[in-house]
Coordinates of C-alpha atoms and ligand atoms in Angstrom, one line a residue:
X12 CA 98.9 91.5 105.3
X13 CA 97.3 94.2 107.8
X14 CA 100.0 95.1 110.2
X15 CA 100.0 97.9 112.7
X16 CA 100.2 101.6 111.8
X17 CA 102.9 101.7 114.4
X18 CA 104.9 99.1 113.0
X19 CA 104.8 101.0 109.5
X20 CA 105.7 104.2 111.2
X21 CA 109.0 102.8 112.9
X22 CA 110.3 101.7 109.8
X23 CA 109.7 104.9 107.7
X24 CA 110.5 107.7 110.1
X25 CA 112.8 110.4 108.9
X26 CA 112.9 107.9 105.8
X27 CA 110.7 108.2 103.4
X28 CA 106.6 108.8 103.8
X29 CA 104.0 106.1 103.5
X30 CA 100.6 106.8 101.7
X31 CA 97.1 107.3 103.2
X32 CA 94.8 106.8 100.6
X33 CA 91.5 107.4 101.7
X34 CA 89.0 105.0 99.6
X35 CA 85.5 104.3 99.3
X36 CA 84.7 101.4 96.8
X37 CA 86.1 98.1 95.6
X38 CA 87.4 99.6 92.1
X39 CA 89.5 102.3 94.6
X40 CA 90.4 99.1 96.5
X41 CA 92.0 96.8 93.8
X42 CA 93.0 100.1 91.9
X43 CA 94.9 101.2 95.3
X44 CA 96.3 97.5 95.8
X45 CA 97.8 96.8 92.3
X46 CA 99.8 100.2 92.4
X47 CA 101.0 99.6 95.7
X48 CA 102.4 96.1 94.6
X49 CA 103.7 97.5 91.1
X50 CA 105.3 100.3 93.4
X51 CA 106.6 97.7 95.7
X52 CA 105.2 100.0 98.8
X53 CA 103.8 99.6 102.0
X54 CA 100.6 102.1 102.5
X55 CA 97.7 102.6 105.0
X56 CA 94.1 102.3 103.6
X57 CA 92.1 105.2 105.3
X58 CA 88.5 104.9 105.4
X59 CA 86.5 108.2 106.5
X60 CA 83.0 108.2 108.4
X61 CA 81.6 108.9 104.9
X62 CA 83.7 106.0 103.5
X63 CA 81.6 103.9 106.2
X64 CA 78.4 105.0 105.1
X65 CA 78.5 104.9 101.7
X66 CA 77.4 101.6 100.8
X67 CA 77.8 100.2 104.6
X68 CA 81.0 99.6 106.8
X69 CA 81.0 96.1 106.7
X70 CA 80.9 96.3 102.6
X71 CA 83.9 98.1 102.9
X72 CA 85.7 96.3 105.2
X73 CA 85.2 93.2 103.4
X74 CA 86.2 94.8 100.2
X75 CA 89.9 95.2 101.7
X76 CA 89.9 91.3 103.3
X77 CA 89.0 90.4 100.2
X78 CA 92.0 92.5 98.7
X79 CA 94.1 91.5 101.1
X80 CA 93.5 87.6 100.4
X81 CA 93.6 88.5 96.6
X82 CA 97.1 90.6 97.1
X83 CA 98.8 88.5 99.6
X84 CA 102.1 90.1 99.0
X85 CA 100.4 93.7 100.1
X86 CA 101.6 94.9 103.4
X87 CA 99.4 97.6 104.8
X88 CA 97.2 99.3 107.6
X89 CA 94.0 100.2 108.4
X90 CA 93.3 103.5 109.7
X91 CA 89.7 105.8 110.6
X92 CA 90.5 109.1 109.0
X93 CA 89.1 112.4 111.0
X94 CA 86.8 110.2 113.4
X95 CA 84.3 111.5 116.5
X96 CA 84.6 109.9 119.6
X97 CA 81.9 107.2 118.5
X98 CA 83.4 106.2 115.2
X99 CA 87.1 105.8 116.9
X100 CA 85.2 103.5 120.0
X101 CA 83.4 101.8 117.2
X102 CA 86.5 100.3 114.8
X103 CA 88.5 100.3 118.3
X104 CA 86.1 98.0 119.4
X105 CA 85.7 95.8 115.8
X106 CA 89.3 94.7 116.3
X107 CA 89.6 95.4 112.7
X108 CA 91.3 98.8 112.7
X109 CA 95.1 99.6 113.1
X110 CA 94.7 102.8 114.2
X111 CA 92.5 105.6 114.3
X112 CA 92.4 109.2 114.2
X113 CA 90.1 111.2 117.0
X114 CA 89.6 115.1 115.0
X115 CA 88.7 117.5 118.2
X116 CA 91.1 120.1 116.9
X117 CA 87.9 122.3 116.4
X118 CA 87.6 122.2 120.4
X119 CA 89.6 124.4 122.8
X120 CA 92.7 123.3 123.7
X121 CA 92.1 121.6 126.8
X122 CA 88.9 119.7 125.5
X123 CA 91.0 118.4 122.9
X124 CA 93.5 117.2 125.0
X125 CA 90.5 115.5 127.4
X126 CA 88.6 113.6 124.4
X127 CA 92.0 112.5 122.8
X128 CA 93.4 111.2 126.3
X129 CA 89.9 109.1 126.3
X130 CA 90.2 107.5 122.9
X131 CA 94.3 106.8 123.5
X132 CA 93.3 105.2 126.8
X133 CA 90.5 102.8 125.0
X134 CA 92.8 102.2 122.3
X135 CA 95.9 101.6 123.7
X136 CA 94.2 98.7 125.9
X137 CA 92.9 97.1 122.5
X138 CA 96.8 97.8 121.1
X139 CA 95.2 100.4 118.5
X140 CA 97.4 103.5 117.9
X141 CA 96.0 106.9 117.7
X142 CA 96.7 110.0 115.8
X143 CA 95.4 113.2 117.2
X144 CA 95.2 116.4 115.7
X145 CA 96.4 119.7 116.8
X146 CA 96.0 123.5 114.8
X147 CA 93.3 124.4 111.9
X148 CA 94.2 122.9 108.5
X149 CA 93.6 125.7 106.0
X150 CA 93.0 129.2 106.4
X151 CA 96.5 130.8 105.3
X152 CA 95.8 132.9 102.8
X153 CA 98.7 134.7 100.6
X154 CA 97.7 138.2 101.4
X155 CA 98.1 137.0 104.9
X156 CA 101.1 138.2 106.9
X157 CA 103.3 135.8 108.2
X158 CA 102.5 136.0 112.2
X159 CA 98.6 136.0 111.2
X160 CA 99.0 132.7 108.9
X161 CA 100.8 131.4 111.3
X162 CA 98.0 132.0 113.9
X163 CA 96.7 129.2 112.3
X164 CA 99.6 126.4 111.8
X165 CA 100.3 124.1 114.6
X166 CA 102.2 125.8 117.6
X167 CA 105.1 123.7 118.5
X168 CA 105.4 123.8 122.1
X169 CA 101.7 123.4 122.3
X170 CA 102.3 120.2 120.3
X171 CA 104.5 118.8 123.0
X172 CA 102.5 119.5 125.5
X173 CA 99.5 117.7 123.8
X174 CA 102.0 114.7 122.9
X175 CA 103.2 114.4 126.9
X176 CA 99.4 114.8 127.9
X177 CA 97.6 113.0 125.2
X178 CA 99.8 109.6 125.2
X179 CA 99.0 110.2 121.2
X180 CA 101.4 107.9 119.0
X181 CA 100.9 110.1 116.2
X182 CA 100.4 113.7 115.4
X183 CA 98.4 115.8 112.6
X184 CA 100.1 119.1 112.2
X185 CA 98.7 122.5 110.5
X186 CA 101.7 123.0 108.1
X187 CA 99.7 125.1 105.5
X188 CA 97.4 122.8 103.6
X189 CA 94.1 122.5 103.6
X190 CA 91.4 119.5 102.5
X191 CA 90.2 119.6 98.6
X192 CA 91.3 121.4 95.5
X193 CA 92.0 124.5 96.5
X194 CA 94.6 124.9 98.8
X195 CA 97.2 127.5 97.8
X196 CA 96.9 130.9 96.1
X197 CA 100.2 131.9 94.0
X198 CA 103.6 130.9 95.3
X199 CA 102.8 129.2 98.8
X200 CA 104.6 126.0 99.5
X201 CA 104.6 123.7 103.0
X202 CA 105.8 125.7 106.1
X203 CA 109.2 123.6 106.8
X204 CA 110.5 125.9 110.0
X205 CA 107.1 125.1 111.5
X206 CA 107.9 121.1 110.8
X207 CA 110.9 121.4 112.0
X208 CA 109.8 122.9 114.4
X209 CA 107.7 120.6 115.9
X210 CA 109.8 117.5 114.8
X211 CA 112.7 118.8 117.4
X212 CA 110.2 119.2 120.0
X213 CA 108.3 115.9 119.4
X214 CA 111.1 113.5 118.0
X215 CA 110.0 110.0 117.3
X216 CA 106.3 111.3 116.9
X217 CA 105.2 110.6 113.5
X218 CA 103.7 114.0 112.4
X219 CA 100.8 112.9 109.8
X220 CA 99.8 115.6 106.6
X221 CA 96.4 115.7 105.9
X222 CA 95.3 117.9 102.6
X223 CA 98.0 116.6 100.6
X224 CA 96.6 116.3 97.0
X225 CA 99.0 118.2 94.6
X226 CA 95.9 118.5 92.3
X227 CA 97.5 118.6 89.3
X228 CA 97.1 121.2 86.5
X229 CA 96.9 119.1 83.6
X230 CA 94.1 117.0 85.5
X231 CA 91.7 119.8 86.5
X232 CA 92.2 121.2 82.6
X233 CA 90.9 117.3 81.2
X234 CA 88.5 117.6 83.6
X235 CA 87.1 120.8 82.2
X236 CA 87.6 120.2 78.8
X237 CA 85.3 116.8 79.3
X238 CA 82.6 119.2 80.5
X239 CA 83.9 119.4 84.2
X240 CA 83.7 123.1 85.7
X241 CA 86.6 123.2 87.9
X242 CA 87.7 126.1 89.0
X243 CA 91.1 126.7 86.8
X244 CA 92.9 128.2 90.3
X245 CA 92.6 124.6 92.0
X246 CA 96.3 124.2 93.1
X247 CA 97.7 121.6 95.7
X248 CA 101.0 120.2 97.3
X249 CA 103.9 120.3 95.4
X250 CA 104.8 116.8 95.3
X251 CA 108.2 117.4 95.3
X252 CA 107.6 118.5 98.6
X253 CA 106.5 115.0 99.8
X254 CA 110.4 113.8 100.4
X255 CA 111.6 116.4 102.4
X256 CA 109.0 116.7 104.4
X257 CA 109.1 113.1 104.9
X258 CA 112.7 113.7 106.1
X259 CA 111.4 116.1 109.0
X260 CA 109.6 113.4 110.3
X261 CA 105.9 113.6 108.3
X262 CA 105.5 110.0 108.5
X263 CA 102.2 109.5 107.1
X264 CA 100.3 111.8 103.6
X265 CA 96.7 111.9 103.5
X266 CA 95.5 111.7 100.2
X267 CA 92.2 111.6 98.6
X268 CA 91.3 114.8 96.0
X269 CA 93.6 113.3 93.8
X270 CA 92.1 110.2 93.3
X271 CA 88.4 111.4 93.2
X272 CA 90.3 113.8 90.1
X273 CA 91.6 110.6 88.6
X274 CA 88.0 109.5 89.0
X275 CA 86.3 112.2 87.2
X276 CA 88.4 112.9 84.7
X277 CA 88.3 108.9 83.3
X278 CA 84.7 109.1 83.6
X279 CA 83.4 112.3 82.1
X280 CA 86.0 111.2 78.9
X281 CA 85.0 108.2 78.6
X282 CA 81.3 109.4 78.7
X283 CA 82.2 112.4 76.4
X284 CA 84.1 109.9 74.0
X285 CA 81.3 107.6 73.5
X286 CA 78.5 109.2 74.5
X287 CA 75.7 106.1 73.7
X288 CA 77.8 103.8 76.1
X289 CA 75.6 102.8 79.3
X290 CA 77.7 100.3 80.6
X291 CA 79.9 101.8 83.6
X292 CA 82.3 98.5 83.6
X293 CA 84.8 99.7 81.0
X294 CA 85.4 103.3 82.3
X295 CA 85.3 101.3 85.6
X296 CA 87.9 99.0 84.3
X297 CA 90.1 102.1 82.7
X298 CA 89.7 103.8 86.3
X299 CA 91.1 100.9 87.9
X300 CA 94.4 100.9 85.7
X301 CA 94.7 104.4 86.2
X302 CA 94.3 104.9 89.7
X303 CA 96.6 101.7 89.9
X304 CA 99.3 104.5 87.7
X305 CA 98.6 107.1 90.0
X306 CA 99.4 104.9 93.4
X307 CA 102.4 104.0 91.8
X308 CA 103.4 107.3 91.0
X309 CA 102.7 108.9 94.4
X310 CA 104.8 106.0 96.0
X311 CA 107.6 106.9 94.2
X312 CA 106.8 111.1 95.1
X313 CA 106.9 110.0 98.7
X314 CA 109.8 107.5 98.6
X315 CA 107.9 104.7 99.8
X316 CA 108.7 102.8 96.4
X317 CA 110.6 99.9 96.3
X318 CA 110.2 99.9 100.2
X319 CA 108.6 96.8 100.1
X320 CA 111.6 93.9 100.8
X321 CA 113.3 96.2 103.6
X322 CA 109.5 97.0 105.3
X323 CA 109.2 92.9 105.2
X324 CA 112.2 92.3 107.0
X325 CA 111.5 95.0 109.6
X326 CA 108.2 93.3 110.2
X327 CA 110.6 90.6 110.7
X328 CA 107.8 88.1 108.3
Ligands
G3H428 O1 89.7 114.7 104.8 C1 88.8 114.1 104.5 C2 88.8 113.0 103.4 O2 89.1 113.6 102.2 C3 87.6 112.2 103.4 O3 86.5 112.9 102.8 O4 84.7 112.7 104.5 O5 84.2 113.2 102.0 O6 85.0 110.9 102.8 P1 85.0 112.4 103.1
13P429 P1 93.2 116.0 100.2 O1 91.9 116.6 100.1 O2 94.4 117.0 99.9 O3 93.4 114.8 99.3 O4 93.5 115.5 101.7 C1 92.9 114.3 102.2 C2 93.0 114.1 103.7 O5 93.7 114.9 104.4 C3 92.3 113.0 104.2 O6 92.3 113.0 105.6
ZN430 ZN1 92.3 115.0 106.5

């Protein structure tokens, strides 16, 4: 059942976290679905402009109608992950999407806050929630001292003026991660004072992590030893750090390196393993079951496992 991102968001605020998995193709789709039901969570399907493209939007949109017809029991949203002004009017405008996120964090502060104002006005009349995004993801380097790392994180009391200006119903912090494998050199974890920050200055804003792939060790090291040539330093979130974030009010974890690791390292074993095979449908069938694994297990990582009955009966369905 596709139910609003804003809906979800009530329910698991200062709770737990629900997953955004972004995906791309039907074997993500009923990979994502099964370990969402064996996990008993609720989670929000994030398709990228890229995700759009890659075979064609209407492919993938039917891929997850399809999955949602398949999976009845599945309670989920749909969301545009780092969209331009276009691509938010666009799935505002299919009727299909429950929220979107408009990415003009690159622009100065006050042309962010005009082209985010524009998409929450549009969506807001269509009942589509938006999430906004304020600071530079990335960029903190360990060698970095604290004030000029923090240069880059999201400034709290700008965050609250964006929230009061923006009409925003959701809000994509800089907390110190980054997009892809390599995030973190040596001991660096999530900035907590700066979410706790802006949780006391927004409360009842979901704040949204993007870049939060924990990239695991033991992954990138198949990987390599199947042929891959990842760099050994590749280090993510420490998903132990899911939960209490979640408590500080990060609502919603954007994941995707993970799962394109999951991917990868199925594929180049399988390959390795039986090298004369030319049929993709059995490492395509071994992917599915694992991704399916690896759902489940980052459900339970962000506490959104086993949510399932109590997320029903807040939906009141
Ligand atoms: O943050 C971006 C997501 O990982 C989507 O990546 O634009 O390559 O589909 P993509
Ligand atoms: P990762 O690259 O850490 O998986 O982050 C994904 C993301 O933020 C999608 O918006
Ligand atoms: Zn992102």
């Amino acid at each position: 059942m596709i139910v609003t991102t804003a809906a979800l968001y009530k329910i698991a605020y200062r709770k737990f976290a629900i997953g955004a998995y972004n995906i791309n193709n039907a074997e993500q789709a009923v990979g994502l679905f099964r370990g969402c039901l064996d996990s008993k969570a609720p989670f929000i399907i994030q398709l990228s402009k890229g995700a759009r493209a890659y075979t064609h939007k209407k492919i993938i949109e039917a891929i997850i109608r399809a999955c949602d017809e398949i999976y009845p029991e599945a309670i989920f949203a749909v969301h545009l992950d780092h969209g331009d002004e276009e691509t938010c009017y666009d799935c505002i405008d299919s009727g299909f999407y429950s929220s979107v996120m408009i990415d003009a964090s690159h622009h100065p502060f006050e042309e962010n806050v005009a082209i985010t104002k524009r998409v929450v006005d549009r969506a807001h009349a269509k009942g589509v929630s938006v999430e906004a995004e304020l600071g530079m993801l990335g960029g903190v380097e360990e060698d970095i001292v604290v004030e000029e790392g923090n240069a880059c994180l999201t400034n709290p009391d700008e965050a609250a003026e964006f929230i009061q200006r923006t009409g925003c119903d959701a809000l994509a912090a800089a907390i110190g991660t980054s997009h892809g494998a390599y995030k973190f050199k040596g001991r660096q974890s999530l900035h907590f004072n700066v979410i706790e920050e802006i949780n006391k200055r927004i409360p009842g804003i979901p704040i949204v992590m993007h870049g939060s792939s924990s990239v695991p060790a033991e992954e990138v090291c198949r990987i390599n030893a199947a042929g891959g040539q990842l760099d050994p330093s590749a280090c993510g979130v420490d998903e132990n750090e899911y939960l209490p974030a979640a408590k500080l009010g990060v609502t919603k974890v954007n994941i995707d390196t993970d799962g394109r690791l999951v991917w990868t390292r199925v594929h180049r074993e399988f390959f390795r393993d039986k090298p004369s095979e030319f049929d993709f449908r059995p490492p395509g069938k071994i992917f599915m079951n694992e991704y399916a694994a690896f759902i489940s297990h980052k459900n339970t990582k962000l506490g959104s496992a086993g949510t399932l009955d109590e997320v029903r009966k807040g939906l009141g369905s």
